[in-house]
Short mmCIF file of C-alpha atoms in Angstrom, two decimals:
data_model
loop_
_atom_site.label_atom_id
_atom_site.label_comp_id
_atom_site.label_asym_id
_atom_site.label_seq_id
_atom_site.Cartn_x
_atom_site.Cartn_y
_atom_site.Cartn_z
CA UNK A 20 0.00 0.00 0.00
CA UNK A 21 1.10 3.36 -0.62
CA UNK A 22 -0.63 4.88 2.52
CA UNK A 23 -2.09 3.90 6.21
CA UNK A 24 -5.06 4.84 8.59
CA UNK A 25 -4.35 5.25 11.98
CA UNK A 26 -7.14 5.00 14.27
CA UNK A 27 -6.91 7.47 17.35
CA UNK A 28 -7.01 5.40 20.51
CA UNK A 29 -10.13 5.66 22.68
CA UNK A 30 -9.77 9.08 24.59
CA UNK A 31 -8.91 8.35 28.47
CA UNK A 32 -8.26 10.94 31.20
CA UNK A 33 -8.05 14.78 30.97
CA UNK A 34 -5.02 16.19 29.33
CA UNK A 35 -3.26 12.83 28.82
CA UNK A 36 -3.94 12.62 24.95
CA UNK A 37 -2.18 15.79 22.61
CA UNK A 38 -2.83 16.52 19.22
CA UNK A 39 -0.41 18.84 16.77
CA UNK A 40 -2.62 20.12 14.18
CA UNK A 41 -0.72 21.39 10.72
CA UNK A 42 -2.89 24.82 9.73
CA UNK A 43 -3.91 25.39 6.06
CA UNK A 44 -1.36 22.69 4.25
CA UNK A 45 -1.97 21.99 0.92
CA UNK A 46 0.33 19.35 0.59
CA UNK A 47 1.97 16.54 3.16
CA UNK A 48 3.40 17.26 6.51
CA UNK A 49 7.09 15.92 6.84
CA UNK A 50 8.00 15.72 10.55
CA UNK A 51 11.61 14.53 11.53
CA UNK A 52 11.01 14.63 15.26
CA UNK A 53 7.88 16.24 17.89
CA UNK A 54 9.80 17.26 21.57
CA UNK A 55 6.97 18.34 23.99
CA UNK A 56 8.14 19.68 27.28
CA UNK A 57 6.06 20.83 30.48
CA UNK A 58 7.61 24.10 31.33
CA UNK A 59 7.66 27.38 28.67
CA UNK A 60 11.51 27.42 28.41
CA UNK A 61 11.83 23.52 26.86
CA UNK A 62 14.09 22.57 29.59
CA UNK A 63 11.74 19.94 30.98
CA UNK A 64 10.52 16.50 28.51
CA UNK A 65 7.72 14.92 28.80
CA UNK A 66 8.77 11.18 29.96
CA UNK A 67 10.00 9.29 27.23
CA UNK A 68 8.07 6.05 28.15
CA UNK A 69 4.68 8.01 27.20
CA UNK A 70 5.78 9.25 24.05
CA UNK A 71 6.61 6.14 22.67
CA UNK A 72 3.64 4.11 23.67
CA UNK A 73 1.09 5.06 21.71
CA UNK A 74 0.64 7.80 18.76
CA UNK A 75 -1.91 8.32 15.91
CA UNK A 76 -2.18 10.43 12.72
CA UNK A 77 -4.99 11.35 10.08
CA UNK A 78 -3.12 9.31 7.82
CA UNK A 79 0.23 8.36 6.38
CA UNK A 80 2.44 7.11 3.35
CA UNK A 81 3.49 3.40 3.42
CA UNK A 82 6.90 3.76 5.54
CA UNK A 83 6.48 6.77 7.24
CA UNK A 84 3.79 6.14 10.46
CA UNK A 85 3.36 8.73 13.27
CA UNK A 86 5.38 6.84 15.63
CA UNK A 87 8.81 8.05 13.83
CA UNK A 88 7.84 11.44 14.50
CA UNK A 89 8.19 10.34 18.25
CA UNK A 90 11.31 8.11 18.11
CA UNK A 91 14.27 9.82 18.84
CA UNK A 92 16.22 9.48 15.63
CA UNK A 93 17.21 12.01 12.95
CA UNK A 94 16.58 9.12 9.96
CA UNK A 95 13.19 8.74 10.38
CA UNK A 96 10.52 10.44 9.39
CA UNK A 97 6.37 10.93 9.66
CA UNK A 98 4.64 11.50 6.37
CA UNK A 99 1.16 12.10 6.11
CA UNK A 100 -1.07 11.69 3.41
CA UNK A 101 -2.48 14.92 1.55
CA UNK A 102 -5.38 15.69 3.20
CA UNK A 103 -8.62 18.00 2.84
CA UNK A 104 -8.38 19.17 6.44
CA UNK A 105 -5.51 20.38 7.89
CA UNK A 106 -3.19 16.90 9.12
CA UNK A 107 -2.40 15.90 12.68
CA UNK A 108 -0.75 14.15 14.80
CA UNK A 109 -1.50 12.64 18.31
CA UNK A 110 0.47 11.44 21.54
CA UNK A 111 -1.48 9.30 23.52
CA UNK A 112 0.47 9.52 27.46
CA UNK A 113 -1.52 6.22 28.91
CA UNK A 114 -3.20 7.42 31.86
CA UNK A 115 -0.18 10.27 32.86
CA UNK A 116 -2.05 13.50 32.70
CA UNK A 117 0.22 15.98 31.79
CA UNK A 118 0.74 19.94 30.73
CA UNK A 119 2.56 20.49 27.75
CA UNK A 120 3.85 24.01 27.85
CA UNK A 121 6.79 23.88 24.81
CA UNK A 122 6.61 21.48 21.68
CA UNK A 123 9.42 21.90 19.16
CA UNK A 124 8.62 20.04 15.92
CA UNK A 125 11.68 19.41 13.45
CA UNK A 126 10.73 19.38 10.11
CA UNK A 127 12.94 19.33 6.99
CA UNK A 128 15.21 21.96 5.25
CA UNK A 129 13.15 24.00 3.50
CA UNK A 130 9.24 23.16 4.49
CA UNK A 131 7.38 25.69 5.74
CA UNK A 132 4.08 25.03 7.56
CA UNK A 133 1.84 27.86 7.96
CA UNK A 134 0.54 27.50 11.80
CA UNK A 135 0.71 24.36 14.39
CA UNK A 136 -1.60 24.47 16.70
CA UNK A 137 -1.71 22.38 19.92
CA UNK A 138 -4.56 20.62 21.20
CA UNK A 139 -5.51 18.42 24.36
CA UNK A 140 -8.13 16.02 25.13
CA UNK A 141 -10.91 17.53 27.67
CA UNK A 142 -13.17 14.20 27.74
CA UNK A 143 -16.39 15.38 26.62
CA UNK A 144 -16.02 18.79 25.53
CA UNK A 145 -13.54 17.05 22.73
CA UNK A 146 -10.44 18.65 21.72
CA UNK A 147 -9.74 22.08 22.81
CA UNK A 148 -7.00 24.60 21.68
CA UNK A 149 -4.31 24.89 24.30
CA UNK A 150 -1.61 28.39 24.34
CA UNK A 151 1.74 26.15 24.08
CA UNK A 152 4.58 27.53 22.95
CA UNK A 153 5.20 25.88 19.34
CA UNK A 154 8.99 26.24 18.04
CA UNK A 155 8.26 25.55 13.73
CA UNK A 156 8.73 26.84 10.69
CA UNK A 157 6.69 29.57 10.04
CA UNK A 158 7.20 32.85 8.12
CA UNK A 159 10.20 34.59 9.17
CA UNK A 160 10.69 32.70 12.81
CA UNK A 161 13.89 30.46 11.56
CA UNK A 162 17.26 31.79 10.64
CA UNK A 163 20.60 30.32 9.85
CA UNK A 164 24.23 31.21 8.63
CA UNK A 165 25.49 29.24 6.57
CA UNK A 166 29.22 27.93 6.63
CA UNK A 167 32.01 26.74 4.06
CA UNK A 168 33.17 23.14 2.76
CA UNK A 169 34.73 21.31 5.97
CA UNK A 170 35.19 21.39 9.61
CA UNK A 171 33.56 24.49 11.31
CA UNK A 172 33.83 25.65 15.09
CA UNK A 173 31.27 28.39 15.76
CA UNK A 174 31.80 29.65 20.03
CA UNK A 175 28.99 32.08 19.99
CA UNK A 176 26.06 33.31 17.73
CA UNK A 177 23.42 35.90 18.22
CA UNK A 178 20.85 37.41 16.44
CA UNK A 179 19.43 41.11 16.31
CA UNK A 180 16.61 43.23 15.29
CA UNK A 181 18.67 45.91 14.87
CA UNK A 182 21.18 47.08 12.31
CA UNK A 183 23.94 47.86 14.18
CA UNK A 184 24.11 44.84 16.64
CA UNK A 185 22.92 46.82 19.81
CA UNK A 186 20.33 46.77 22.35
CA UNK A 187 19.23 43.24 23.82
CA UNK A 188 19.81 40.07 21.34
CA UNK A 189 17.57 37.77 21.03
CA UNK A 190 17.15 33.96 20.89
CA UNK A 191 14.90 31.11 20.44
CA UNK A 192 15.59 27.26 19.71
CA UNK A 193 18.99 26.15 18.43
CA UNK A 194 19.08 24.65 14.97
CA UNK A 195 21.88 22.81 13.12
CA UNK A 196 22.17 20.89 10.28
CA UNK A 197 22.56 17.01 11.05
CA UNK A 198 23.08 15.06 7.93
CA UNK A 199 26.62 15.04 8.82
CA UNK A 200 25.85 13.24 12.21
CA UNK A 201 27.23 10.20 13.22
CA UNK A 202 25.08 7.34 11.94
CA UNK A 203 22.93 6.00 14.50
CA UNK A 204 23.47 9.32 16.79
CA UNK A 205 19.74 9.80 18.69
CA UNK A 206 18.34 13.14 19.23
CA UNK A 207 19.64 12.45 23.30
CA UNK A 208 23.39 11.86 22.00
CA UNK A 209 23.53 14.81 20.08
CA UNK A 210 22.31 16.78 23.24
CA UNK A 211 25.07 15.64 25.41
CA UNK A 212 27.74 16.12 22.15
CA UNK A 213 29.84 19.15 20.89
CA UNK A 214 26.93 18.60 17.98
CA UNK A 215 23.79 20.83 19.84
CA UNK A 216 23.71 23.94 18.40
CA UNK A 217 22.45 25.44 22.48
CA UNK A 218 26.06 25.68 22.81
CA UNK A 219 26.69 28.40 20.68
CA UNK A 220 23.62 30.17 21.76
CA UNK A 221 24.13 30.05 25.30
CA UNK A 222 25.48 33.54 26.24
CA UNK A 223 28.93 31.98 27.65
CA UNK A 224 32.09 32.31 25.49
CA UNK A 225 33.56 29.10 27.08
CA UNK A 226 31.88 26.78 25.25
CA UNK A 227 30.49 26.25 21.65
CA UNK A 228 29.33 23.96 18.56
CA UNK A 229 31.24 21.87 16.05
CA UNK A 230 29.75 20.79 12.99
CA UNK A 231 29.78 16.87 12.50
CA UNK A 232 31.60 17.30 8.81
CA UNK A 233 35.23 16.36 9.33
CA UNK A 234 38.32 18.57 8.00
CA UNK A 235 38.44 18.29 4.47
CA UNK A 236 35.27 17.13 3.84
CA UNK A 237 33.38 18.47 1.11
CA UNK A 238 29.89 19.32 3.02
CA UNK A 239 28.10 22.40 3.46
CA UNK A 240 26.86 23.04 6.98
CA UNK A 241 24.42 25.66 9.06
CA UNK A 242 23.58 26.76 12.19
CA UNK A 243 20.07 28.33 13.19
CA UNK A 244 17.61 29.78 15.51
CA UNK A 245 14.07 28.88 15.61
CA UNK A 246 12.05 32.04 17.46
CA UNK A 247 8.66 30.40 17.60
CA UNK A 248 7.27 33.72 15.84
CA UNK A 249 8.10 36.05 12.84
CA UNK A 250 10.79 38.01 13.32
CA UNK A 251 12.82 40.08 11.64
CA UNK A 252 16.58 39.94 12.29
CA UNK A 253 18.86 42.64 11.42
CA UNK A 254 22.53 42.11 12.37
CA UNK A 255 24.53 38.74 13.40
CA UNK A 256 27.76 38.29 15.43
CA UNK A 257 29.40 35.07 15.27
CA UNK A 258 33.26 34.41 17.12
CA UNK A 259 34.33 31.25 15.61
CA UNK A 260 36.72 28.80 16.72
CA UNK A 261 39.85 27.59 15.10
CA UNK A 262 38.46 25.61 12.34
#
């Protein structure tokens, strides 16, 4: 078969099913990876063993189910069908009522998705629109520099609204690219590695990224921010490292 059904699983408490609905897309929604968190700044997950219990979609293509949007891994992918209505995806926590404050959704190079909006299960008054925090692409909320062929060591990175580089910078989700990463790396190895971009976004000019290419190697690497909003950036400073 080219594409799948998944049937939503029968709705249980109060807040312990989610749903990430894709606003207004005309076409499939790739999604490499879904984080949801329960405080505003995404320093908290949601436990690990609910995520990957149960998940549903309004559809997908052959190979690409909801649960690899929920997996951990960089080489997998969710893929739904093309769908009248806008297409969603659904976390089902098993019986762990939770509040998810901060979701960042990881989609693909390039793809922009209009709006994501969050929902939660509220028994019988259905599902009902939640305000959590949604780091995705949208118009204007991601940016990236790009670097050269080979290794590159970036320290520091931030991102302005103003010409000039003053006044207060601001920041948002860390973004890199990863199709240089170590096969096999999960998204919780890269988070412990020189590889997380939060490194060279985290104010302190003792520590910093490395990109996974190795010297010499003929790949072409970025590193991002992802402000959860439009926004208009005006000036970058970047201190590099040796590489």
């Amino acid at each position: 078969p080219v594409a799948g059904a998944e049937v939503r699983p029968a709705a249980a408490e109060y807040n312990t099913q989610w749903r990430l609905v894709a606003i207004g897309m005309a076409d499939s929604w790739e999604v490499e990876e879904v984080e949801l968190f329960a405080d505003d700044a995404c320093t908290r997950p949601v436990p690990r063993e609910g995520l990957n219990s149960t998940s549903s979609s309004s559809g997908y293509l052959h190979g690409f189910p909801s649960t690899q949007a929920f997996d951990g891994r960089w080489d997998t992918r969710f893929r739904s069908t093309t769908v009248r209505d806008s297409p969603w995806l659904v976390i089902d926590l098993l019986g762990w009522p939770t509040t998810v404050r901060c979701a960042r959704v990881w989609h693909p190079v390039g793809a922009i998705v209009p709006a994501i909006r969050v929902e939660a299960w509220s028994g019988s008054d259905g599902w009902q629109p939640r305000e959590t925090l949604v780091y995705a692409a949208g118009s204007n909320s991601a940016w990236r520099v790009r670097g050269g062929a080979g290794a590159w060591d970036v320290v520091e990175v931030r991102w302005y609204t103003t010409p000039d580089c003053s006044g207060q910078w601001t920041n948002g989700a860390a973004l890199a690219s990863r199709e240089f990463l170590p096969v096999g790396m999960n998204v919780e190895q890269v988070k412990a590695s020189l590889f997380n971009p939060v490194r060279a976004m985290d104010n302190e000019l003792t520590t910093g990224w490395s990109s996974a290419c190795e010297d010499g190697g003929n790949c072409t690497h970025f590193l991002g921010v992802n402000f959860g909003r439009g926004v208009t950036v005006e000036c970058v400073r970047l201190w590099q490292g040796e590489r």
